[in-house]
């Protein structure tokens, strides 16, 4: 199955600017969708598609910062690029602290805007891949029994089989059997790999 094409969402109440930026991005090879307000954007189902959001900072109703905050609350990780006709330093700092990809004026050169969009799309792809890997790891660990998870917790502390057996009040041979089952379920060959995956999934 082919991966979805990244979608650049543009949110701006200025219709002429909205259409001009959309035309420029489409001419540059991007898939684009436009929205006249933050509320309209948040009501649409395309939020799960990969890509990024290009949003005007100041709009009637919900502002660009409001949209960024709403996305975060709903768990959507789309990178946000802010455009403003009158950006100020405190607002820029606030947006960047919340994870904005970039903050540009509406008069920014075309190259700066295209660079920001490409960075945002690349960031989204990396973060989606990371989340998919985390989900796959959690699924693997979910196959472990409660006893196997107990043993993993001891293994990652660097404990030997006999130490684990003593701590859990079981036979050392039982620990060895559990460790073999753990390696099979996690699809690893060594204690080092178990520890690495445990650190990853814990993060």
PDB file of C-alpha atoms in Angstrom:
ATOM      1  CA  UNK A   1       0.000   0.000   0.000  1.00  0.00           C
ATOM      2  CA  UNK A   2       1.379   3.429  -0.942  1.00  0.00           C
ATOM      3  CA  UNK A   3       2.003   5.917   1.872  1.00  0.00           C
ATOM      4  CA  UNK A   4      -0.345   8.932   1.970  1.00  0.00           C
ATOM      5  CA  UNK A   5       0.970  12.026   0.178  1.00  0.00           C
ATOM      6  CA  UNK A   6       1.951  14.761   2.663  1.00  0.00           C
ATOM      7  CA  UNK A   7      -0.660  17.505   2.820  1.00  0.00           C
ATOM      8  CA  UNK A   8       0.098  21.176   3.487  1.00  0.00           C
ATOM      9  CA  UNK A   9      -2.859  22.799   5.246  1.00  0.00           C
ATOM     10  CA  UNK A  10      -3.021  26.578   4.960  1.00  0.00           C
ATOM     11  CA  UNK A  11      -5.219  28.443   7.438  1.00  0.00           C
ATOM     12  CA  UNK A  12      -5.809  32.175   6.845  1.00  0.00           C
ATOM     13  CA  UNK A  13      -8.810  34.496   6.851  1.00  0.00           C
ATOM     14  CA  UNK A  14      -7.255  36.641   4.095  1.00  0.00           C
ATOM     15  CA  UNK A  15      -8.689  34.973   0.983  1.00  0.00           C
ATOM     16  CA  UNK A  16      -6.315  36.608  -1.498  1.00  0.00           C
ATOM     17  CA  UNK A  17      -3.218  35.679   0.516  1.00  0.00           C
ATOM     18  CA  UNK A  18      -4.582  32.177   1.120  1.00  0.00           C
ATOM     19  CA  UNK A  19      -5.120  31.565  -2.596  1.00  0.00           C
ATOM     20  CA  UNK A  20      -1.757  33.077  -3.568  1.00  0.00           C
ATOM     21  CA  UNK A  21       0.211  30.869  -1.152  1.00  0.00           C
ATOM     22  CA  UNK A  22      -1.816  27.810  -2.179  1.00  0.00           C
ATOM     23  CA  UNK A  23      -1.045  28.418  -5.857  1.00  0.00           C
ATOM     24  CA  UNK A  24       2.652  28.895  -5.117  1.00  0.00           C
ATOM     25  CA  UNK A  25       2.895  25.685  -3.095  1.00  0.00           C
ATOM     26  CA  UNK A  26       0.937  23.650  -5.640  1.00  0.00           C
ATOM     27  CA  UNK A  27       3.214  24.969  -8.388  1.00  0.00           C
ATOM     28  CA  UNK A  28       6.142  23.785  -6.267  1.00  0.00           C
ATOM     29  CA  UNK A  29       4.729  20.250  -6.177  1.00  0.00           C
ATOM     30  CA  UNK A  30       2.911  20.172  -2.839  1.00  0.00           C
ATOM     31  CA  UNK A  31      -0.550  18.782  -2.109  1.00  0.00           C
ATOM     32  CA  UNK A  32      -2.487  21.678  -0.555  1.00  0.00           C
ATOM     33  CA  UNK A  33      -5.772  22.218   1.298  1.00  0.00           C
ATOM     34  CA  UNK A  34      -7.014  25.654   2.338  1.00  0.00           C
ATOM     35  CA  UNK A  35      -9.144  26.782   5.292  1.00  0.00           C
ATOM     36  CA  UNK A  36     -10.611  30.224   5.992  1.00  0.00           C
ATOM     37  CA  UNK A  37     -10.510  29.826   9.784  1.00  0.00           C
ATOM     38  CA  UNK A  38      -9.002  27.744  12.578  1.00  0.00           C
ATOM     39  CA  UNK A  39     -12.454  26.420  13.481  1.00  0.00           C
ATOM     40  CA  UNK A  40     -13.017  25.177   9.927  1.00  0.00           C
ATOM     41  CA  UNK A  41      -9.622  23.490   9.955  1.00  0.00           C
ATOM     42  CA  UNK A  42     -10.166  21.735  13.280  1.00  0.00           C
ATOM     43  CA  UNK A  43     -13.538  20.388  12.111  1.00  0.00           C
ATOM     44  CA  UNK A  44     -12.060  18.559   9.098  1.00  0.00           C
ATOM     45  CA  UNK A  45     -11.013  14.881   9.077  1.00  0.00           C
ATOM     46  CA  UNK A  46      -7.671  15.395   7.293  1.00  0.00           C
ATOM     47  CA  UNK A  47      -5.871  15.894  10.610  1.00  0.00           C
ATOM     48  CA  UNK A  48      -4.551  12.337  10.587  1.00  0.00           C
ATOM     49  CA  UNK A  49      -2.874  12.697   7.194  1.00  0.00           C
ATOM     50  CA  UNK A  50       0.872  13.429   7.196  1.00  0.00           C
ATOM     51  CA  UNK A  51       2.190  16.880   6.369  1.00  0.00           C
ATOM     52  CA  UNK A  52       2.128  20.211   8.190  1.00  0.00           C
ATOM     53  CA  UNK A  53       0.053  23.301   8.976  1.00  0.00           C
ATOM     54  CA  UNK A  54       0.761  26.794   7.679  1.00  0.00           C
ATOM     55  CA  UNK A  55      -1.302  29.200   9.783  1.00  0.00           C
ATOM     56  CA  UNK A  56      -1.857  32.921  10.139  1.00  0.00           C
ATOM     57  CA  UNK A  57      -0.988  34.117  13.630  1.00  0.00           C
ATOM     58  CA  UNK A  58      -3.849  36.590  13.993  1.00  0.00           C
ATOM     59  CA  UNK A  59      -7.349  35.690  12.801  1.00  0.00           C
ATOM     60  CA  UNK A  60     -10.913  36.472  13.933  1.00  0.00           C
ATOM     61  CA  UNK A  61     -12.123  33.901  16.443  1.00  0.00           C
ATOM     62  CA  UNK A  62      -9.460  31.301  17.137  1.00  0.00           C
ATOM     63  CA  UNK A  63      -5.950  32.598  16.551  1.00  0.00           C
ATOM     64  CA  UNK A  64      -3.018  30.645  15.178  1.00  0.00           C
ATOM     65  CA  UNK A  65      -1.765  30.064  18.726  1.00  0.00           C
ATOM     66  CA  UNK A  66      -5.234  28.804  19.709  1.00  0.00           C
ATOM     67  CA  UNK A  67      -5.104  26.356  16.805  1.00  0.00           C
ATOM     68  CA  UNK A  68      -1.647  25.156  17.861  1.00  0.00           C
ATOM     69  CA  UNK A  69      -2.880  24.635  21.427  1.00  0.00           C
ATOM     70  CA  UNK A  70      -6.013  22.788  20.232  1.00  0.00           C
ATOM     71  CA  UNK A  71      -3.920  20.423  18.123  1.00  0.00           C
ATOM     72  CA  UNK A  72      -1.693  19.651  21.099  1.00  0.00           C
ATOM     73  CA  UNK A  73      -4.681  18.985  23.384  1.00  0.00           C
ATOM     74  CA  UNK A  74      -6.210  16.599  20.841  1.00  0.00           C
ATOM     75  CA  UNK A  75      -2.939  14.727  20.493  1.00  0.00           C
ATOM     76  CA  UNK A  76      -2.254  15.730  16.894  1.00  0.00           C
ATOM     77  CA  UNK A  77       1.477  16.158  16.278  1.00  0.00           C
ATOM     78  CA  UNK A  78       1.379  18.045  12.999  1.00  0.00           C
ATOM     79  CA  UNK A  79       4.262  20.550  12.730  1.00  0.00           C
ATOM     80  CA  UNK A  80       3.019  24.144  12.651  1.00  0.00           C
ATOM     81  CA  UNK A  81       4.535  27.036  10.690  1.00  0.00           C
ATOM     82  CA  UNK A  82       3.277  30.505  11.653  1.00  0.00           C
ATOM     83  CA  UNK A  83       2.871  33.355   9.198  1.00  0.00           C
ATOM     84  CA  UNK A  84       2.241  36.873  10.395  1.00  0.00           C
ATOM     85  CA  UNK A  85       1.932  40.335   8.976  1.00  0.00           C
ATOM     86  CA  UNK A  86       2.979  41.763  12.319  1.00  0.00           C
ATOM     87  CA  UNK A  87       4.852  39.161  14.295  1.00  0.00           C
ATOM     88  CA  UNK A  88       6.306  40.220  17.639  1.00  0.00           C
ATOM     89  CA  UNK A  89       9.105  38.670  19.679  1.00  0.00           C
ATOM     90  CA  UNK A  90       7.044  37.488  22.720  1.00  0.00           C
ATOM     91  CA  UNK A  91       4.529  35.738  20.462  1.00  0.00           C
ATOM     92  CA  UNK A  92       7.325  34.163  18.434  1.00  0.00           C
ATOM     93  CA  UNK A  93       8.956  32.847  21.601  1.00  0.00           C
ATOM     94  CA  UNK A  94       5.629  31.447  22.832  1.00  0.00           C
ATOM     95  CA  UNK A  95       4.980  29.691  19.513  1.00  0.00           C
ATOM     96  CA  UNK A  96       8.476  28.210  19.325  1.00  0.00           C
ATOM     97  CA  UNK A  97       8.344  26.978  22.917  1.00  0.00           C
ATOM     98  CA  UNK A  98       5.170  25.094  22.014  1.00  0.00           C
ATOM     99  CA  UNK A  99       7.055  23.331  19.226  1.00  0.00           C
ATOM    100  CA  UNK A 100       6.383  25.478  16.147  1.00  0.00           C
ATOM    101  CA  UNK A 101       8.589  24.551  13.206  1.00  0.00           C
ATOM    102  CA  UNK A 102       9.100  28.159  12.132  1.00  0.00           C
ATOM    103  CA  UNK A 103       7.740  31.692  12.416  1.00  0.00           C
ATOM    104  CA  UNK A 104       7.820  33.782   9.224  1.00  0.00           C
ATOM    105  CA  UNK A 105       6.407  37.103   8.124  1.00  0.00           C
ATOM    106  CA  UNK A 106       3.962  37.080   5.218  1.00  0.00           C
ATOM    107  CA  UNK A 107       6.565  38.965   3.201  1.00  0.00           C
ATOM    108  CA  UNK A 108       9.204  36.246   3.707  1.00  0.00           C
ATOM    109  CA  UNK A 109      11.019  35.160   0.516  1.00  0.00           C
ATOM    110  CA  UNK A 110       9.515  32.208  -1.320  1.00  0.00           C
ATOM    111  CA  UNK A 111      12.652  30.149  -0.626  1.00  0.00           C
ATOM    112  CA  UNK A 112      12.305  30.632   3.143  1.00  0.00           C
ATOM    113  CA  UNK A 113       8.696  29.465   3.038  1.00  0.00           C
ATOM    114  CA  UNK A 114       9.483  26.424   0.868  1.00  0.00           C
ATOM    115  CA  UNK A 115      12.428  25.514   3.116  1.00  0.00           C
ATOM    116  CA  UNK A 116      10.198  25.725   6.198  1.00  0.00           C
ATOM    117  CA  UNK A 117       7.500  23.558   4.597  1.00  0.00           C
ATOM    118  CA  UNK A 118      10.041  20.932   3.532  1.00  0.00           C
ATOM    119  CA  UNK A 119      11.564  20.871   7.031  1.00  0.00           C
ATOM    120  CA  UNK A 120       8.131  20.518   8.603  1.00  0.00           C
ATOM    121  CA  UNK A 121       7.158  17.639   6.307  1.00  0.00           C
ATOM    122  CA  UNK A 122      10.477  15.875   6.978  1.00  0.00           C
ATOM    123  CA  UNK A 123      10.010  16.362  10.717  1.00  0.00           C
ATOM    124  CA  UNK A 124       6.485  14.959  10.542  1.00  0.00           C
ATOM    125  CA  UNK A 125       7.731  11.871   8.665  1.00  0.00           C
ATOM    126  CA  UNK A 126      10.482  11.262  11.240  1.00  0.00           C
ATOM    127  CA  UNK A 127       8.145  11.691  14.180  1.00  0.00           C
ATOM    128  CA  UNK A 128       5.476   9.439  12.648  1.00  0.00           C
ATOM    129  CA  UNK A 129       8.098   6.743  12.043  1.00  0.00           C
ATOM    130  CA  UNK A 130       9.246   7.082  15.640  1.00  0.00           C
ATOM    131  CA  UNK A 131       5.699   6.793  16.973  1.00  0.00           C
ATOM    132  CA  UNK A 132       5.049   3.745  14.790  1.00  0.00           C
ATOM    133  CA  UNK A 133       8.200   2.084  16.135  1.00  0.00           C
ATOM    134  CA  UNK A 134       7.171   2.892  19.715  1.00  0.00           C
ATOM    135  CA  UNK A 135       3.748   1.364  19.104  1.00  0.00           C
ATOM    136  CA  UNK A 136       5.338  -1.769  17.612  1.00  0.00           C
ATOM    137  CA  UNK A 137       7.645  -2.082  20.624  1.00  0.00           C
ATOM    138  CA  UNK A 138       4.777  -1.654  23.075  1.00  0.00           C
ATOM    139  CA  UNK A 139       2.881  -4.382  21.228  1.00  0.00           C
ATOM    140  CA  UNK A 140       5.831  -6.730  21.572  1.00  0.00           C
ATOM    141  CA  UNK A 141       6.201  -6.044  25.294  1.00  0.00           C
ATOM    142  CA  UNK A 142       2.446  -6.504  25.729  1.00  0.00           C
ATOM    143  CA  UNK A 143       2.885 -10.172  24.764  1.00  0.00           C
ATOM    144  CA  UNK A 144       5.019 -10.797  27.867  1.00  0.00           C
ATOM    145  CA  UNK A 145       3.441 -12.438  30.889  1.00  0.00           C
ATOM    146  CA  UNK A 146       3.560 -10.616  34.249  1.00  0.00           C
ATOM    147  CA  UNK A 147       6.378 -12.943  35.363  1.00  0.00           C
ATOM    148  CA  UNK A 148       8.339 -12.311  32.167  1.00  0.00           C
ATOM    149  CA  UNK A 149       8.005  -8.557  32.688  1.00  0.00           C
ATOM    150  CA  UNK A 150       9.317  -8.975  36.227  1.00  0.00           C
ATOM    151  CA  UNK A 151      12.314 -10.812  34.857  1.00  0.00           C
ATOM    152  CA  UNK A 152      12.928  -8.170  32.194  1.00  0.00           C
ATOM    153  CA  UNK A 153      12.984  -5.519  34.920  1.00  0.00           C
ATOM    154  CA  UNK A 154      15.714  -7.491  36.693  1.00  0.00           C
ATOM    155  CA  UNK A 155      17.608  -8.246  33.477  1.00  0.00           C
ATOM    156  CA  UNK A 156      17.899  -4.570  32.550  1.00  0.00           C
ATOM    157  CA  UNK A 157      19.450  -3.933  35.976  1.00  0.00           C
ATOM    158  CA  UNK A 158      22.266  -6.255  34.942  1.00  0.00           C
ATOM    159  CA  UNK A 159      21.382  -9.047  37.350  1.00  0.00           C
ATOM    160  CA  UNK A 160      22.528 -12.623  36.781  1.00  0.00           C
ATOM    161  CA  UNK A 161      20.093 -15.536  36.510  1.00  0.00           C
ATOM    162  CA  UNK A 162      20.907 -16.770  40.010  1.00  0.00           C
ATOM    163  CA  UNK A 163      20.317 -13.287  41.447  1.00  0.00           C
ATOM    164  CA  UNK A 164      16.979 -13.008  39.664  1.00  0.00           C
ATOM    165  CA  UNK A 165      16.000 -16.477  40.860  1.00  0.00           C
ATOM    166  CA  UNK A 166      16.841 -15.529  44.451  1.00  0.00           C
ATOM    167  CA  UNK A 167      14.945 -12.219  44.268  1.00  0.00           C
ATOM    168  CA  UNK A 168      11.818 -13.836  42.803  1.00  0.00           C
ATOM    169  CA  UNK A 169      11.981 -17.054  44.820  1.00  0.00           C
ATOM    170  CA  UNK A 170      12.116 -19.342  41.768  1.00  0.00           C
ATOM    171  CA  UNK A 171      14.583 -21.853  40.360  1.00  0.00           C
ATOM    172  CA  UNK A 172      17.453 -20.573  38.232  1.00  0.00           C
ATOM    173  CA  UNK A 173      16.475 -22.940  35.416  1.00  0.00           C
ATOM    174  CA  UNK A 174      13.015 -21.326  35.399  1.00  0.00           C
ATOM    175  CA  UNK A 175      14.652 -17.927  34.931  1.00  0.00           C
ATOM    176  CA  UNK A 176      16.601 -19.295  31.947  1.00  0.00           C
ATOM    177  CA  UNK A 177      13.414 -20.630  30.354  1.00  0.00           C
ATOM    178  CA  UNK A 178      11.672 -17.277  30.847  1.00  0.00           C
ATOM    179  CA  UNK A 179      14.626 -15.421  29.331  1.00  0.00           C
ATOM    180  CA  UNK A 180      14.468 -17.661  26.263  1.00  0.00           C
ATOM    181  CA  UNK A 181      10.736 -16.958  25.909  1.00  0.00           C
ATOM    182  CA  UNK A 182      11.358 -13.222  26.353  1.00  0.00           C
ATOM    183  CA  UNK A 183      13.980 -13.169  23.591  1.00  0.00           C
ATOM    184  CA  UNK A 184      11.607 -15.016  21.265  1.00  0.00           C
ATOM    185  CA  UNK A 185       8.679 -12.687  21.946  1.00  0.00           C
ATOM    186  CA  UNK A 186      10.805  -9.540  21.617  1.00  0.00           C
ATOM    187  CA  UNK A 187      12.653 -10.959  18.604  1.00  0.00           C
ATOM    188  CA  UNK A 188      16.118 -10.303  20.047  1.00  0.00           C
ATOM    189  CA  UNK A 189      19.240 -12.411  20.590  1.00  0.00           C
ATOM    190  CA  UNK A 190      20.964 -10.775  23.544  1.00  0.00           C
ATOM    191  CA  UNK A 191      20.544  -9.125  26.923  1.00  0.00           C
ATOM    192  CA  UNK A 192      21.946  -5.915  25.449  1.00  0.00           C
ATOM    193  CA  UNK A 193      19.126  -5.839  22.877  1.00  0.00           C
ATOM    194  CA  UNK A 194      16.510  -6.447  25.583  1.00  0.00           C
ATOM    195  CA  UNK A 195      17.921  -3.527  27.560  1.00  0.00           C
ATOM    196  CA  UNK A 196      17.990  -1.260  24.506  1.00  0.00           C
ATOM    197  CA  UNK A 197      14.341  -2.007  23.656  1.00  0.00           C
ATOM    198  CA  UNK A 198      13.308  -1.562  27.287  1.00  0.00           C
ATOM    199  CA  UNK A 199      14.904   1.908  27.370  1.00  0.00           C
ATOM    200  CA  UNK A 200      13.207   2.806  24.061  1.00  0.00           C
ATOM    201  CA  UNK A 201       9.741   1.710  25.162  1.00  0.00           C
ATOM    202  CA  UNK A 202      10.169   3.383  28.544  1.00  0.00           C
ATOM    203  CA  UNK A 203      10.865   6.712  26.852  1.00  0.00           C
TER     204      UNK A 203
END
